[in-house]
Short mmCIF file of C-alpha atoms in Angstrom, two decimals:
data_model
loop_
_atom_site.label_atom_id
_atom_site.label_comp_id
_atom_site.label_asym_id
_atom_site.label_seq_id
_atom_site.Cartn_x
_atom_site.Cartn_y
_atom_site.Cartn_z
CA GLY A 1 16.05 -9.52 -12.87
CA GLU A 2 14.74 -12.40 -10.82
CA SER A 3 11.04 -13.14 -10.98
CA VAL A 4 8.27 -15.48 -10.05
CA GLY A 5 6.40 -17.16 -12.88
CA LEU A 6 3.79 -19.79 -13.56
CA HIS A 7 4.00 -22.76 -15.92
CA LEU A 8 0.33 -22.75 -16.93
CA PRO A 9 -1.80 -19.67 -17.37
CA THR A 10 -5.09 -21.64 -17.38
CA LEU A 11 -6.27 -24.90 -15.87
CA SER A 12 -9.63 -26.55 -16.40
CA VAL A 13 -10.70 -29.49 -14.21
CA GLN A 14 -13.82 -31.48 -13.46
CA GLU A 15 -15.57 -31.09 -10.15
CA GLY A 16 -14.23 -33.62 -7.70
CA ASP A 17 -10.84 -33.97 -9.39
CA ASN A 18 -7.62 -32.84 -7.78
CA SER A 19 -5.96 -29.67 -9.13
CA ILE A 20 -2.29 -28.86 -9.25
CA ILE A 21 -1.10 -25.32 -9.92
CA ASN A 22 2.60 -24.78 -10.46
CA CYS A 23 4.94 -21.87 -9.94
CA ALA A 24 8.64 -21.40 -10.69
CA TYR A 25 10.76 -18.89 -8.84
CA SER A 26 14.30 -17.77 -9.52
CA ASN A 27 15.29 -15.72 -6.48
CA SER A 28 17.41 -18.01 -4.34
CA ALA A 29 17.15 -15.50 -1.48
CA SER A 30 13.42 -16.13 -1.10
CA ASP A 31 12.57 -17.55 2.29
CA TYR A 32 8.81 -17.32 2.35
CA PHE A 33 6.11 -18.20 -0.18
CA ILE A 34 2.37 -17.63 -0.24
CA TRP A 35 -0.50 -18.79 -2.40
CA TYR A 36 -3.42 -16.41 -2.92
CA LYS A 37 -6.83 -16.98 -4.46
CA GLN A 38 -8.52 -14.10 -6.28
CA GLU A 39 -12.13 -14.29 -7.32
CA SER A 40 -13.37 -11.97 -10.03
CA GLY A 41 -13.66 -8.36 -8.85
CA LYS A 42 -12.29 -9.10 -5.38
CA GLY A 43 -9.01 -8.72 -3.56
CA PRO A 44 -6.63 -11.69 -3.25
CA GLN A 45 -7.34 -14.02 -0.37
CA PHE A 46 -4.60 -15.79 1.56
CA ILE A 47 -4.73 -19.58 1.13
CA ILE A 48 -1.57 -21.08 2.55
CA ASP A 49 2.08 -20.22 3.09
CA ILE A 50 5.35 -22.08 3.49
CA ARG A 51 8.84 -21.20 4.65
CA SER A 52 11.99 -22.40 2.97
CA ASN A 53 12.86 -24.71 5.87
CA MET A 54 9.86 -26.87 4.95
CA ASP A 55 9.02 -28.84 1.80
CA LYS A 56 5.35 -29.50 2.45
CA ARG A 57 2.51 -27.90 4.31
CA GLN A 58 -1.11 -28.94 4.43
CA GLY A 59 -4.29 -27.00 5.05
CA GLN A 60 -7.92 -27.78 4.57
CA ARG A 61 -8.11 -29.46 1.12
CA VAL A 62 -4.93 -27.66 0.06
CA THR A 63 -1.28 -28.67 0.13
CA VAL A 64 1.73 -26.57 -0.82
CA LEU A 65 4.92 -28.27 -1.93
CA LEU A 66 8.26 -26.52 -2.13
CA ASN A 67 11.22 -27.92 -4.05
CA LYS A 68 14.15 -25.65 -3.37
CA THR A 69 16.51 -27.65 -5.56
CA VAL A 70 14.63 -26.74 -8.72
CA LYS A 71 12.99 -23.61 -7.29
CA HIS A 72 9.49 -24.88 -7.78
CA LEU A 73 6.31 -24.33 -5.81
CA SER A 74 2.98 -26.04 -6.29
CA LEU A 75 -0.52 -25.80 -4.87
CA GLN A 76 -2.62 -28.91 -4.75
CA ILE A 77 -6.37 -28.66 -4.24
CA ALA A 78 -8.15 -31.87 -3.34
CA ALA A 79 -11.68 -32.64 -4.56
CA THR A 80 -11.94 -29.38 -6.47
CA GLN A 81 -15.28 -27.62 -6.16
CA PRO A 82 -16.94 -24.96 -8.36
CA GLY A 83 -16.23 -22.43 -5.63
CA ASP A 84 -12.53 -23.00 -6.20
CA SER A 85 -12.78 -21.34 -9.62
CA ALA A 86 -10.54 -18.28 -9.43
CA VAL A 87 -7.11 -16.95 -10.33
CA TYR A 88 -4.36 -18.32 -8.14
CA PHE A 89 -1.16 -16.36 -7.51
CA CYS A 90 2.07 -17.48 -5.97
CA ALA A 91 4.21 -14.88 -4.23
CA GLU A 92 7.74 -14.88 -2.82
CA ASP A 93 9.49 -12.54 -0.43
CA GLY A 94 12.81 -12.35 -2.29
CA GLY A 95 14.59 -12.15 1.04
CA SER A 96 12.75 -8.91 1.91
CA ASN A 97 11.18 -8.32 5.31
CA TYR A 98 8.31 -6.36 3.86
CA LYS A 99 7.71 -7.00 0.18
CA LEU A 100 6.24 -9.77 -1.93
CA THR A 101 6.77 -10.44 -5.62
CA PHE A 102 3.75 -11.96 -7.32
CA GLY A 103 3.59 -14.35 -10.23
CA LYS A 104 1.33 -13.76 -13.22
CA GLY A 105 -1.46 -16.02 -11.96
CA THR A 106 -3.25 -19.16 -13.13
CA LEU A 107 -6.95 -19.17 -13.93
CA LEU A 108 -8.57 -22.30 -12.52
CA THR A 109 -11.95 -23.25 -13.98
CA VAL A 110 -13.94 -26.04 -12.36
CA ASN A 111 -16.50 -27.69 -14.58
CA PRO A 112 -19.58 -29.18 -12.87
CA SER B 1 -10.16 -9.15 14.37
CA GLN B 2 -8.49 -7.08 11.72
CA THR B 3 -10.36 -5.56 8.80
CA ILE B 4 -9.27 -3.44 5.88
CA HIS B 5 -11.47 -0.99 4.03
CA GLN B 6 -11.07 0.69 0.68
CA TRP B 7 -13.21 3.35 -0.93
CA PRO B 8 -14.65 4.05 -3.27
CA ALA B 9 -15.34 0.61 -4.70
CA THR B 10 -15.57 1.92 -8.25
CA LEU B 11 -14.60 5.23 -9.79
CA VAL B 12 -14.83 6.72 -13.26
CA GLN B 13 -12.71 9.80 -13.80
CA PRO B 14 -11.82 11.95 -16.83
CA VAL B 15 -8.24 12.26 -18.03
CA GLY B 16 -6.46 15.10 -16.26
CA SER B 17 -8.63 14.99 -13.14
CA PRO B 18 -7.20 14.40 -9.65
CA LEU B 19 -7.44 11.14 -7.71
CA SER B 20 -7.68 10.19 -4.07
CA LEU B 21 -8.17 6.59 -2.96
CA GLU B 22 -8.33 5.77 0.70
CA CYS B 23 -7.46 2.66 2.67
CA THR B 24 -7.92 2.12 6.38
CA VAL B 25 -7.09 -0.81 8.61
CA GLU B 26 -8.83 -1.67 11.88
CA GLY B 27 -7.84 -4.00 14.68
CA THR B 28 -4.07 -3.68 14.50
CA SER B 29 -1.39 -1.14 15.31
CA ASN B 30 1.60 0.02 13.28
CA PRO B 31 0.82 -2.11 10.23
CA ASN B 32 2.91 -2.14 7.09
CA LEU B 33 0.69 -0.80 4.32
CA TYR B 34 0.84 -1.40 0.58
CA TRP B 35 -0.70 -0.12 -2.64
CA TYR B 36 -0.82 -2.43 -5.66
CA ARG B 37 -2.23 -1.99 -9.12
CA GLN B 38 -3.61 -4.84 -11.17
CA ALA B 39 -4.29 -4.44 -14.90
CA ALA B 40 -7.05 -6.58 -16.40
CA GLY B 41 -6.01 -10.24 -16.48
CA ARG B 42 -2.57 -9.48 -15.07
CA GLY B 43 -0.61 -9.86 -11.87
CA LEU B 44 -0.12 -7.43 -9.02
CA GLN B 45 2.32 -4.56 -9.36
CA LEU B 46 3.57 -3.04 -6.10
CA LEU B 47 3.31 0.76 -6.26
CA PHE B 48 4.09 1.98 -2.73
CA TYR B 49 4.60 0.61 0.72
CA SER B 50 4.92 2.17 4.16
CA VAL B 51 6.33 0.76 7.38
CA GLY B 52 5.31 3.73 9.53
CA ILE B 53 3.55 7.10 9.67
CA GLY B 54 5.00 9.52 7.15
CA GLN B 55 7.29 6.89 5.63
CA ILE B 56 6.66 6.00 1.98
CA SER B 57 8.70 3.79 -0.34
CA SER B 58 8.00 4.10 -4.05
CA GLU B 59 8.50 1.07 -6.22
CA VAL B 60 7.59 2.40 -9.64
CA PRO B 61 8.12 6.02 -10.74
CA GLN B 62 4.90 7.23 -12.25
CA ASN B 63 1.98 9.60 -12.10
CA LEU B 64 0.90 8.54 -8.62
CA SER B 65 1.88 9.39 -5.04
CA ALA B 66 1.05 7.96 -1.63
CA SER B 67 0.73 9.37 1.85
CA ARG B 68 0.21 7.96 5.33
CA PRO B 69 -1.23 10.71 7.51
CA GLN B 70 -2.26 8.34 10.30
CA ASP B 71 -1.05 4.97 11.56
CA ARG B 72 -3.81 2.98 9.89
CA GLN B 73 -4.61 5.21 6.92
CA PHE B 74 -2.98 5.00 3.50
CA ILE B 75 -3.91 7.30 0.63
CA LEU B 76 -3.12 6.98 -3.07
CA SER B 77 -3.25 10.20 -5.06
CA SER B 78 -2.69 11.74 -8.43
CA LYS B 79 -2.80 15.36 -9.55
CA LYS B 80 -3.67 14.52 -13.15
CA LEU B 81 -4.89 11.10 -14.20
CA LEU B 82 -3.75 9.40 -17.40
CA LEU B 83 -5.60 6.78 -19.41
CA SER B 84 -2.92 4.29 -18.38
CA ASP B 85 -3.86 4.78 -14.71
CA SER B 86 -6.97 2.67 -15.22
CA GLY B 87 -6.92 -0.55 -13.26
CA PHE B 88 -7.83 -2.35 -10.08
CA TYR B 89 -6.12 -0.79 -7.06
CA LEU B 90 -5.55 -2.94 -4.04
CA CYS B 91 -4.48 -1.98 -0.57
CA ALA B 92 -2.88 -4.54 1.73
CA TRP B 93 -1.44 -4.74 5.24
CA SER B 94 1.01 -6.85 7.15
CA VAL B 95 2.50 -6.74 10.63
CA GLY B 96 6.10 -6.53 11.74
CA HIS B 97 8.65 -8.38 9.67
CA THR B 98 6.23 -11.00 8.44
CA ASN B 99 5.39 -10.93 4.75
CA GLU B 100 1.90 -12.37 5.13
CA GLN B 101 -0.17 -9.67 3.50
CA PHE B 102 -3.93 -9.25 3.71
CA PHE B 103 -5.77 -7.46 0.97
CA GLY B 104 -8.69 -5.07 0.85
CA PRO B 105 -11.64 -5.37 -1.54
CA GLY B 106 -10.04 -3.09 -4.14
CA THR B 107 -11.08 -0.02 -6.13
CA ARG B 108 -11.88 -0.30 -9.82
CA LEU B 109 -10.66 2.89 -11.51
CA THR B 110 -11.60 3.73 -15.08
CA VAL B 111 -10.03 6.79 -16.66
CA LEU B 112 -11.86 8.04 -19.76
#
């Protein structure tokens, strides 16, 4: 079956560096993608989303890039801070109006 | 603004006992509601979703059931818990045909 996956399960960066978290998806019907941040013991928190008619979207310190040709999604965090330490999940809609399929997650650790 | 509540926050139950987890949403009408389970260090597995009162879609056949007795109330139940039911249970909501889902704080269930 088609799935969403991540290239790197863990990522460790120094405070102030930029972070890049990658995600591969295989469902060509996916039209909508979201990145979530989940801190330990808490529910996932929406970070940023992007639709398939775009290839880049920027938020506050975060940028999502979508490459539909190779079915790749990335989350870039500028000037990473200790508070950014969390597990980051990508999710795709698989063409559904209601459901999301989540990737396995990447643990980001920011070293002071 | 919209808020989502889950209770209890933590629960320890013996094998074979019943389960009832509750989720309520405030500040929106006719939300789509979702139950996910997250095993330790893993991604999110969609268990059930509902697009209206009394309507339940099951994603994974298992020991659990869901009900939606009111527009903004979603309940996850089991008649007899198994050890494998342990995990972090998350409720989420979305509106209309958008897939942007917002998560509750979660319930940590330990079955002994």
